[in-house]
Coordinates of C-alpha atoms (C1' of nucleotides) in Angstrom, one line a residue:
Chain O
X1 CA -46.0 31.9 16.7
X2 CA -43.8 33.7 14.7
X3 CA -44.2 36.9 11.8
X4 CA -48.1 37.5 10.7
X5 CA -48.7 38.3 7.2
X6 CA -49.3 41.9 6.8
X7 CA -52.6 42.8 6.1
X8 CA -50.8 46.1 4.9
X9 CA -48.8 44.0 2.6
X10 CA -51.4 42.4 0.8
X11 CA -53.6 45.6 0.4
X12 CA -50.7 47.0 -1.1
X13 CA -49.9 44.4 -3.3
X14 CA -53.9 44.2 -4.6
X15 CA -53.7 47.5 -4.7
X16 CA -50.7 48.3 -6.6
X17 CA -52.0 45.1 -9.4
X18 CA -55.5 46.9 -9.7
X19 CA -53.8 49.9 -10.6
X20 CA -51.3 48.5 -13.4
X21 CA -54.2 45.8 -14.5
X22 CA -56.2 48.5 -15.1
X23 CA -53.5 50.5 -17.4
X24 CA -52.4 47.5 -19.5
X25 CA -54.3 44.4 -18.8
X26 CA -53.7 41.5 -17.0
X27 CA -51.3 40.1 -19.8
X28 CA -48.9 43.0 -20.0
X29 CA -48.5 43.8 -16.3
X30 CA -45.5 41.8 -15.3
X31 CA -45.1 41.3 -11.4
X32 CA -41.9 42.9 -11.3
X33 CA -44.2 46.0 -12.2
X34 CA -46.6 44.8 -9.2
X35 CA -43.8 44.4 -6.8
X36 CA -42.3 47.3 -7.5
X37 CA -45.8 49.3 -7.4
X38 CA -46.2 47.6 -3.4
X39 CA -42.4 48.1 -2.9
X40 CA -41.9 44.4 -2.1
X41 CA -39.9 41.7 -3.6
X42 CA -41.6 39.6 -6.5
X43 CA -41.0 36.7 -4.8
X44 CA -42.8 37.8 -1.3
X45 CA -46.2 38.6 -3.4
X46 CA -45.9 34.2 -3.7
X47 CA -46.1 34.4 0.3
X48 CA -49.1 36.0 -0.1
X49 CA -50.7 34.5 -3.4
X50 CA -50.0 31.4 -5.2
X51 CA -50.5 33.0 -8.3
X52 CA -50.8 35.8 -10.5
X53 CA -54.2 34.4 -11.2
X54 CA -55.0 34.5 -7.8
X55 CA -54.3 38.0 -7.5
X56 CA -56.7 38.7 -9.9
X57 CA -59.6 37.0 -8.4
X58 CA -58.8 38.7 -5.5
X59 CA -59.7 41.8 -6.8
X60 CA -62.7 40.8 -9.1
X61 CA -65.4 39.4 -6.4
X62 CA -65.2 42.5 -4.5
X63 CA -65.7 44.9 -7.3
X64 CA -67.8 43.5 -9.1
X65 CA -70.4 42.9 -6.2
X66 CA -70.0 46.6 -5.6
X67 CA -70.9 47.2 -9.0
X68 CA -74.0 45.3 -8.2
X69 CA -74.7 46.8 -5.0
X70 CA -74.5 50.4 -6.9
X71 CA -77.0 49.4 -9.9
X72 CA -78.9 48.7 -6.9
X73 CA -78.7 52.4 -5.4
X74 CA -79.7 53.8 -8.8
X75 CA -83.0 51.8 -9.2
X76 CA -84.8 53.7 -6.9
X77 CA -85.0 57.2 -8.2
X78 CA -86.2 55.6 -11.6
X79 CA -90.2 56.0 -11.9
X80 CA -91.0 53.4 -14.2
X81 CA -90.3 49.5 -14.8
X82 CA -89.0 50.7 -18.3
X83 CA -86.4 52.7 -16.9
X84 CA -85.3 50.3 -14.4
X85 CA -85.2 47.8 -16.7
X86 CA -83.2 49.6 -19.2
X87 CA -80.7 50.5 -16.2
X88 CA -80.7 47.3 -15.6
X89 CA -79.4 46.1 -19.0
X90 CA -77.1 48.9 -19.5
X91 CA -75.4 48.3 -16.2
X92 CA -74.8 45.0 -17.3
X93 CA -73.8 45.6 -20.5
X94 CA -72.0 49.1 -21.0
X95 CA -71.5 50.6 -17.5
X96 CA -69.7 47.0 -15.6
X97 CA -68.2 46.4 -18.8
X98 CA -66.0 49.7 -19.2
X99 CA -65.7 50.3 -15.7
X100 CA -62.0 50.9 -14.3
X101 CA -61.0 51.3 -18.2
X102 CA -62.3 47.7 -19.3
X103 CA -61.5 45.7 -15.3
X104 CA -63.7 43.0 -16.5
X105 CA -61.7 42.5 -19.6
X106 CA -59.0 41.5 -17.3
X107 CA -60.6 38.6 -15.7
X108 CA -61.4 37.3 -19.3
X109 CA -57.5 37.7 -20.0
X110 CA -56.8 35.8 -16.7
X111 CA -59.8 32.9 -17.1
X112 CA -59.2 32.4 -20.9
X113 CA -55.4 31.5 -20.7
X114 CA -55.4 29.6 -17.6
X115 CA -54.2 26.5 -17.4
X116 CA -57.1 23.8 -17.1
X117 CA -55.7 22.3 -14.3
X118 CA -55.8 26.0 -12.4
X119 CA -59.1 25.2 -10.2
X120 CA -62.1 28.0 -11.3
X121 CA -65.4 28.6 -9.3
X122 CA -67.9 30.2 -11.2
X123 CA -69.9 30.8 -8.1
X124 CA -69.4 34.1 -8.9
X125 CA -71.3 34.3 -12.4
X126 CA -74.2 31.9 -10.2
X127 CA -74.2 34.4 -7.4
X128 CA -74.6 37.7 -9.9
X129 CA -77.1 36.0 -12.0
X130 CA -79.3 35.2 -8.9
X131 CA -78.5 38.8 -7.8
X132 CA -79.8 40.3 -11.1
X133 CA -82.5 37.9 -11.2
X134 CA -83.8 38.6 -7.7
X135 CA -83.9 42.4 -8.9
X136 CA -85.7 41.8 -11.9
X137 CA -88.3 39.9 -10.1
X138 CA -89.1 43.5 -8.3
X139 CA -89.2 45.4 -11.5
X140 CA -91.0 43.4 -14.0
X141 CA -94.9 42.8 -14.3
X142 CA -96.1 40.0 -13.0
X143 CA -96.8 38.2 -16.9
X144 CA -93.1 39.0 -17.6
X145 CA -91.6 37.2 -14.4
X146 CA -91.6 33.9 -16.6
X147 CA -88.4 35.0 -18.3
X148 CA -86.6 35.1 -14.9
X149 CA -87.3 31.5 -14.4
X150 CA -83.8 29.2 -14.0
X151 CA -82.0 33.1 -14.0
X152 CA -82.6 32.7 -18.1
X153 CA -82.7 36.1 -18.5
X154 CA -79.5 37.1 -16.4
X155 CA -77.5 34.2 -17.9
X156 CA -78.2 35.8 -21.6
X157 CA -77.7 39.2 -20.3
X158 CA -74.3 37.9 -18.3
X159 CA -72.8 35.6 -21.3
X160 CA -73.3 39.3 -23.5
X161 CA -71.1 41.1 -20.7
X162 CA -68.1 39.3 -22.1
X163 CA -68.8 40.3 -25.0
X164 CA -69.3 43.8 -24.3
X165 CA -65.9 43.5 -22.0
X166 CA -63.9 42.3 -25.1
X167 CA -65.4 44.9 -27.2
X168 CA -64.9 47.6 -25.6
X169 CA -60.8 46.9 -24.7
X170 CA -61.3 46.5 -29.0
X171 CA -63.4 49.3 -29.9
X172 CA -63.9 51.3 -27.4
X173 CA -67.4 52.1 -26.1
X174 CA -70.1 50.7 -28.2
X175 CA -72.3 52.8 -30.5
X176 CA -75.0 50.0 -30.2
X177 CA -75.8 49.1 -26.6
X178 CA -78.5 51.7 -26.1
X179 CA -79.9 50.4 -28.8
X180 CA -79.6 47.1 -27.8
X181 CA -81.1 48.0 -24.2
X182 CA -84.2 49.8 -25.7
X183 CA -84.7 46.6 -28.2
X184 CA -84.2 44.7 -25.2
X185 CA -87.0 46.6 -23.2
X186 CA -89.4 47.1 -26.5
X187 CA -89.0 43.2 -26.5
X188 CA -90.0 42.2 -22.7
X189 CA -92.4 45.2 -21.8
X190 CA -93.8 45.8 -25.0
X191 CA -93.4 49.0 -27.3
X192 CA -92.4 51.9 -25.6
X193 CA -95.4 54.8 -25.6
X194 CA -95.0 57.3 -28.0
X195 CA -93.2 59.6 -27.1
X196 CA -93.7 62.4 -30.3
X197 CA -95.9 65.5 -28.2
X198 CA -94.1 65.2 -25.0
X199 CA -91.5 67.1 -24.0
X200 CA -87.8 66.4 -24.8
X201 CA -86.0 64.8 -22.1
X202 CA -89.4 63.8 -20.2
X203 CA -88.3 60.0 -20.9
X204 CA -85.1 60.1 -19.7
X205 CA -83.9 57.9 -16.5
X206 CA -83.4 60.5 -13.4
X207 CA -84.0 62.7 -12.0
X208 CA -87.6 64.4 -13.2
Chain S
X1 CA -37.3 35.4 -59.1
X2 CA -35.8 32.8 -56.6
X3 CA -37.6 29.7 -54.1
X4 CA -41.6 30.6 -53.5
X5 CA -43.4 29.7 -50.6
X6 CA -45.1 26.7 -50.8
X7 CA -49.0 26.3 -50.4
X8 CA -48.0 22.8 -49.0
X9 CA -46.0 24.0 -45.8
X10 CA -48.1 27.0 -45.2
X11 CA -51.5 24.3 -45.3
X12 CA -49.1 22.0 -43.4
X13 CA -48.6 24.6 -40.7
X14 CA -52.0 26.1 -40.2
X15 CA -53.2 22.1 -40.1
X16 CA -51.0 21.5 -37.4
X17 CA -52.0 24.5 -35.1
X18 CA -55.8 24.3 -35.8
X19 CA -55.1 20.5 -34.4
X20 CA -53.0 21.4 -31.4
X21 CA -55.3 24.7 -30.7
X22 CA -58.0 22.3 -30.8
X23 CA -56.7 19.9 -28.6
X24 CA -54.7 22.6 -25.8
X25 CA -56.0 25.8 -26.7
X26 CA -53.8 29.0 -28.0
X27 CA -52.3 30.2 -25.2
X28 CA -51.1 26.7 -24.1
X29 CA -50.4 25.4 -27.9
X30 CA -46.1 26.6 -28.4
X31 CA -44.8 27.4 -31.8
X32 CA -42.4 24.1 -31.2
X33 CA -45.8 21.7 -31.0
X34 CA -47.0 23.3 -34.2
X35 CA -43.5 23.3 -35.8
X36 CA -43.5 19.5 -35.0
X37 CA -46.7 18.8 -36.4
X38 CA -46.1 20.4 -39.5
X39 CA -42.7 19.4 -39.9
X40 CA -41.0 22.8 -39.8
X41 CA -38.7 24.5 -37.9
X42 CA -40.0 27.3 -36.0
X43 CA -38.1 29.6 -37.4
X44 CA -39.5 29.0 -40.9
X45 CA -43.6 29.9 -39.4
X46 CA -42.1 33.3 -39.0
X47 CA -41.6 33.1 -42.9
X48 CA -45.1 32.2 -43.3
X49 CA -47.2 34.1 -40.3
X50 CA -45.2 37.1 -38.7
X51 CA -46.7 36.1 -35.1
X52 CA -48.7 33.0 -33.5
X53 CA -51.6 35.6 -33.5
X54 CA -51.6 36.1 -37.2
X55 CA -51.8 32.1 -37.4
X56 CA -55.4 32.0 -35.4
X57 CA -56.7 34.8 -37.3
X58 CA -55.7 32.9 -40.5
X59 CA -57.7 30.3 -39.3
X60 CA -60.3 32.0 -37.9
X61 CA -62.4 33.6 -40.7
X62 CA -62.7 30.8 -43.0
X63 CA -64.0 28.8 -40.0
X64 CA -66.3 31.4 -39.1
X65 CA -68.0 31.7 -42.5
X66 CA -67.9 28.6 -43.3
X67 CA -70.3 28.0 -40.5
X68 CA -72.5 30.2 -41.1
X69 CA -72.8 29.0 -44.4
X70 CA -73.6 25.5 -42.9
X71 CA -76.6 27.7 -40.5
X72 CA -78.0 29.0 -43.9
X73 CA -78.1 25.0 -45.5
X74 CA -79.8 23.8 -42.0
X75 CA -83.1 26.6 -42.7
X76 CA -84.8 25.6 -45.4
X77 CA -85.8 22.2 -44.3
X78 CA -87.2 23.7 -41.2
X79 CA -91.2 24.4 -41.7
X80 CA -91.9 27.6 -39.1
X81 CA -90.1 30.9 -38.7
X82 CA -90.4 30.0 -35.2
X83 CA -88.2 26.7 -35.9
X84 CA -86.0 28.8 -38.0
X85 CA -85.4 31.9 -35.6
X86 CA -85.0 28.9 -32.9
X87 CA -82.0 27.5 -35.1
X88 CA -80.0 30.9 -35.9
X89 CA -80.1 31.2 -32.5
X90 CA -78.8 28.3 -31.5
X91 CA -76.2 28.4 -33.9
X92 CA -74.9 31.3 -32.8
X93 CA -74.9 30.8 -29.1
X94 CA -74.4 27.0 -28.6
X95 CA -73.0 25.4 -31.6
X96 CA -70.5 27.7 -33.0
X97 CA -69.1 28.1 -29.5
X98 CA -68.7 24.2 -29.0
X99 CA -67.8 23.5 -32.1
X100 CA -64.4 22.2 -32.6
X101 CA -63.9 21.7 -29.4
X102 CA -64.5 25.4 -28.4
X103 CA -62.0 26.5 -31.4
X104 CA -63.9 30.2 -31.3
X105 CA -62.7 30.4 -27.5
X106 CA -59.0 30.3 -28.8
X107 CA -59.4 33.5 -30.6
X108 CA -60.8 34.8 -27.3
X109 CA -57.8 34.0 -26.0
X110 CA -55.6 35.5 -28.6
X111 CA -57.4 38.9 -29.0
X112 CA -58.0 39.7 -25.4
X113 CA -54.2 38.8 -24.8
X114 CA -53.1 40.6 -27.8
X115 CA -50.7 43.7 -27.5
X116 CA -52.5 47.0 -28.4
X117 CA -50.1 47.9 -30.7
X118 CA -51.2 44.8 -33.2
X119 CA -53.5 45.2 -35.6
X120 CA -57.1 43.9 -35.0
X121 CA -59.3 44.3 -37.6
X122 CA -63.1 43.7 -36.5
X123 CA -64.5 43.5 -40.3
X124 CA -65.1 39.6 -39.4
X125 CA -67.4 40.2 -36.6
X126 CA -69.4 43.0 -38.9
X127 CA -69.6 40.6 -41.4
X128 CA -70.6 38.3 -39.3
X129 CA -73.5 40.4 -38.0
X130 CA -74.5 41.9 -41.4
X131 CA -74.8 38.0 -42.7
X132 CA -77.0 37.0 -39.5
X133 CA -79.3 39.4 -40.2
X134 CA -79.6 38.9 -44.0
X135 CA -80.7 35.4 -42.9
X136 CA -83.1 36.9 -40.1
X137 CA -84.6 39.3 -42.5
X138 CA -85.7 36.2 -44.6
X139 CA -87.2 34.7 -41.2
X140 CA -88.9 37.5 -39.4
X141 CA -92.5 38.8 -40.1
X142 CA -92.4 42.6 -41.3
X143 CA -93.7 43.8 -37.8
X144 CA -90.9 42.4 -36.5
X145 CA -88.3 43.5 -38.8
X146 CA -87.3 46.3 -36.4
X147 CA -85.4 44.0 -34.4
X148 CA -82.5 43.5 -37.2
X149 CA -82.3 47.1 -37.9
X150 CA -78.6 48.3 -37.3
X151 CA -77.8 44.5 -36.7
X152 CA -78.9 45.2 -33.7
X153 CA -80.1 41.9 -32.7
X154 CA -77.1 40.3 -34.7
X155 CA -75.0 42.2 -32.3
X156 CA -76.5 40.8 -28.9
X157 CA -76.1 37.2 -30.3
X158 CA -72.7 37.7 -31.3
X159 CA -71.8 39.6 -27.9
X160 CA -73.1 36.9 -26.1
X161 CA -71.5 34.2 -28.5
X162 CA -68.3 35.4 -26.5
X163 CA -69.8 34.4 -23.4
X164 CA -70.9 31.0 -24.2
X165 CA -67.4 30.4 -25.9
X166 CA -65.5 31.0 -22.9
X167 CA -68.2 29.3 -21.1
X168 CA -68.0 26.1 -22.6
X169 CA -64.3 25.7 -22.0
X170 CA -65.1 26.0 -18.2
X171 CA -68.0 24.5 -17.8
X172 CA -68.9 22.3 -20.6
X173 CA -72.0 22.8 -23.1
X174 CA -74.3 25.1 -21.1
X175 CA -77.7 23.4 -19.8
X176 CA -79.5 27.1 -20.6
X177 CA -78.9 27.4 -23.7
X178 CA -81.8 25.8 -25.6
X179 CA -84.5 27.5 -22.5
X180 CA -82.8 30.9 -23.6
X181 CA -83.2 30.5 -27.5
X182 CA -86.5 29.5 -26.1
X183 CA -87.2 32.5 -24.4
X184 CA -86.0 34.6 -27.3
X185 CA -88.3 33.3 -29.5
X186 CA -91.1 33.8 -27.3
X187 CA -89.8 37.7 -26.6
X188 CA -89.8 38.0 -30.8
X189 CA -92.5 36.3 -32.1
X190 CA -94.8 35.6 -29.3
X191 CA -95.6 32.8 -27.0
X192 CA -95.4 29.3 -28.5
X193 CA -98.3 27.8 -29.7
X194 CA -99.7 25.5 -27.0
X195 CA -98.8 22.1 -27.5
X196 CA -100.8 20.1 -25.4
X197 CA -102.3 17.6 -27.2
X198 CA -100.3 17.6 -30.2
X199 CA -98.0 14.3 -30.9
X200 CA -95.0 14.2 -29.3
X201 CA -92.1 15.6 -31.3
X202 CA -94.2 18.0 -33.8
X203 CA -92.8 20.7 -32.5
X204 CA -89.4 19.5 -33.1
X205 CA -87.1 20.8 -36.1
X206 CA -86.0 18.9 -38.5
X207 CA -87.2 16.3 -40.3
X208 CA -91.2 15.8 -40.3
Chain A
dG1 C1' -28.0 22.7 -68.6
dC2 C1' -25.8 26.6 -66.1
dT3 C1' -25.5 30.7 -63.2
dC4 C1' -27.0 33.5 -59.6
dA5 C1' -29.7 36.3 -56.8
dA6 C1' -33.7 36.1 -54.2
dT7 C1' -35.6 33.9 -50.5
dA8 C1' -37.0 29.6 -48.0
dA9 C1' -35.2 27.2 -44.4
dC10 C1' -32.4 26.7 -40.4
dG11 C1' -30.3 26.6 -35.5
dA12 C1' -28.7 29.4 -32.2
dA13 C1' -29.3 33.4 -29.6
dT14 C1' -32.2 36.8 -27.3
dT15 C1' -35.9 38.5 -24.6
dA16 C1' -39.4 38.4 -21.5
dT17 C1' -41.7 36.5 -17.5
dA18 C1' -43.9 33.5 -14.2
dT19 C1' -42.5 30.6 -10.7
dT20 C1' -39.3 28.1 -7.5
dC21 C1' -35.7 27.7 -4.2
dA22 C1' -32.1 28.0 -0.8
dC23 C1' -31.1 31.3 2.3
dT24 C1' -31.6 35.4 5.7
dT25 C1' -34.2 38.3 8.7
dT26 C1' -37.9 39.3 11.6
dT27 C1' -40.9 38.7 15.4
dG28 C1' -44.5 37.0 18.7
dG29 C1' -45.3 33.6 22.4
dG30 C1' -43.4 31.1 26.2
Chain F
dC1 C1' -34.6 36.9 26.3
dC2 C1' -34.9 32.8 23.3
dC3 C1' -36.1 30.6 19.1
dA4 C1' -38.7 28.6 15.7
dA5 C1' -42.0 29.7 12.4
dA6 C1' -43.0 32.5 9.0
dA7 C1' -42.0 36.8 6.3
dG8 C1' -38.9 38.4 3.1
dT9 C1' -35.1 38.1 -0.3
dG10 C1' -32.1 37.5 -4.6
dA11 C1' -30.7 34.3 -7.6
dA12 C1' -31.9 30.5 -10.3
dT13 C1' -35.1 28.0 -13.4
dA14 C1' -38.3 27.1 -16.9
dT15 C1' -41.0 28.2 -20.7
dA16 C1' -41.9 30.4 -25.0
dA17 C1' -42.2 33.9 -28.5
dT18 C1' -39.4 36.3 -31.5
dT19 C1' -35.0 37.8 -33.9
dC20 C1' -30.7 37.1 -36.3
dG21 C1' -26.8 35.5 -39.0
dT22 C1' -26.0 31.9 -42.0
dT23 C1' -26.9 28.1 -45.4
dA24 C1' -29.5 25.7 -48.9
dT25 C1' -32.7 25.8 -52.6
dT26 C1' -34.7 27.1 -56.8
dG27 C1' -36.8 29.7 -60.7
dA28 C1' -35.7 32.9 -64.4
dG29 C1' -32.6 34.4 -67.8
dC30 C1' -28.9 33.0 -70.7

DNA sequence: GCTCAATAACGAATTATATTCACTTTTGGG
DNA sequence: CCCAAAAGTGAATATAATTCGTTATTGAGC
């Protein structure tokens, strides 16, 4: 054959895009700035992507399935199906959503302004839904696991994360989306137990 | 004084954009098309708007209300707070997004690709909230009133509004959207009355 | 009506970027 | 040790928003 492509190269190049994504957004990061952050020519990244699009997508499987895998992590230590549920819903809603100052607002940059002819899979929204869904079917009671039927619940919880992603690049971190999560439990599992007599802190997630 | 801008070319030019934002989006509409339509130089928008951004937003918040103005003349007609609850919903999270073609994903579009240095004021999507729940207020049984405190509720429809507006332009009107209003009004109210038994359509809104 | 200054309207730059292209350099398999 | 395929390059190209210097219009005061 001839020259491979450098595996090097390409890590470089997602690398040195994650980093200027993340400071200004998709929009304002120019790929001069990209190119210059990988120390190769603008016109190599094309050897490597088609698109500045591309680049992006590149980046937002993997983290955001490692997002997933780490709500997964923290479930555990949570003793009860409120609190797991609430971790749930804030994951998806405040902790994904301003992670990497706002990452997920860059994919809405990149998706809403693309071209209609640009080809987008959203096998990726499927695959997280199913992935949310599938651990909500461990956490919730048996008379709850209706809501997870056709990944409703997910898909309302998902379709809010943009929402929450644009926000947040606006307004910073919401004031409401504890709130929201707490309604949001109150609302599947029923009111949460009074609390008033017990000790302060005793209903926190965590550690005990 | 001297000329004064005329109501006709500034009507003219926001006419002409809402048709070709319609019709291609924001990102993908150029000053030239909307010049064209409106029969303007480009040059002279810039003595009307200071920026294609300040066009949408012009646009924007008389749409917006105006909508929700048309949600508050669909209630009365509708007999149940269930039917009621099921239609604010809806309106919120299916036809305001695919109205217009998906004219609300536009200012998607413009905000999330907005410089931070422009203004963005969020008063709309307060507004917005604070009239939701005004109408929920007159919907929701008193043990249930909890659920608009804060707009709380108002806030997770209109966070997930964003979702189903940049859904719609990639995949069309969504097929989970009614079973998710559904599901909502089961979480607030309690499960639907069973139907079985009961003539087709009954349980329909709208005319009886 | 007439004047004139404010300003609407204009066309031609300017600026900023993604993408393309023709060309040069590198390199891995025979 | 070739050499062709592919990596890599710098210079166009294309597209658009925005700015700027100039011209044309017009409403208020006379």
């Amino acid at each position: 054959m001839a020259q491979i492509k450098k595996e090097a190269v390409r890590k470089a190049i997602l690398e040195s895009a994650r980093r200027h994504f993340m400071q200004r957004g998709y929009s304002r990061t120019t790929l001069a700035q990209i190119a210059k952050g990988a120390k190769v020519t603008i016109s190599n990244i094309y050897n490597y992507f088609n698109s500045k699009l591309e680049i992006i997508y590149a980046l937002y499987e993997p983290w955001l399935l490692e997002r997933l895998e780490k709500l997964e992590r923290e479930l555990p230590p949570l003793a009860t199906p409120r609190q797991k549920l609430r971790q749930v819903i804030l994951a998806v809603l405040r902790d994904i959503p301003t992670d990497q100052n706002g990452f997920a607002n860059n994919v809405l940059q990149a998706i809403s302004t693309r071209d209609a002819d640009e080809a987008y899979s959203r096998d990726l929204l499927l695959k997280s839904e199913a992935l949310v869904s599938a651990i909500l079917a461990r956490i919730l009671p048996g008379d709850r696991l209706w809501l997870i039927e056709d990944d409703r619940f997910s898909h309302l919880l998902f379709m809010a994360f943009d929402g929450f992603a644009v926000n947040y690049k606006l307004n910073g971190p919401s004031r409401r989306v504890e709130a929201i999560a707490d309604l949001m439990c109150d609302l599947v599992l029923g009111p949460a137990p009074d609390l008033t007599g017990v000790p302060v802190g005793a209903e926190i997630e965590g550690i005990t």
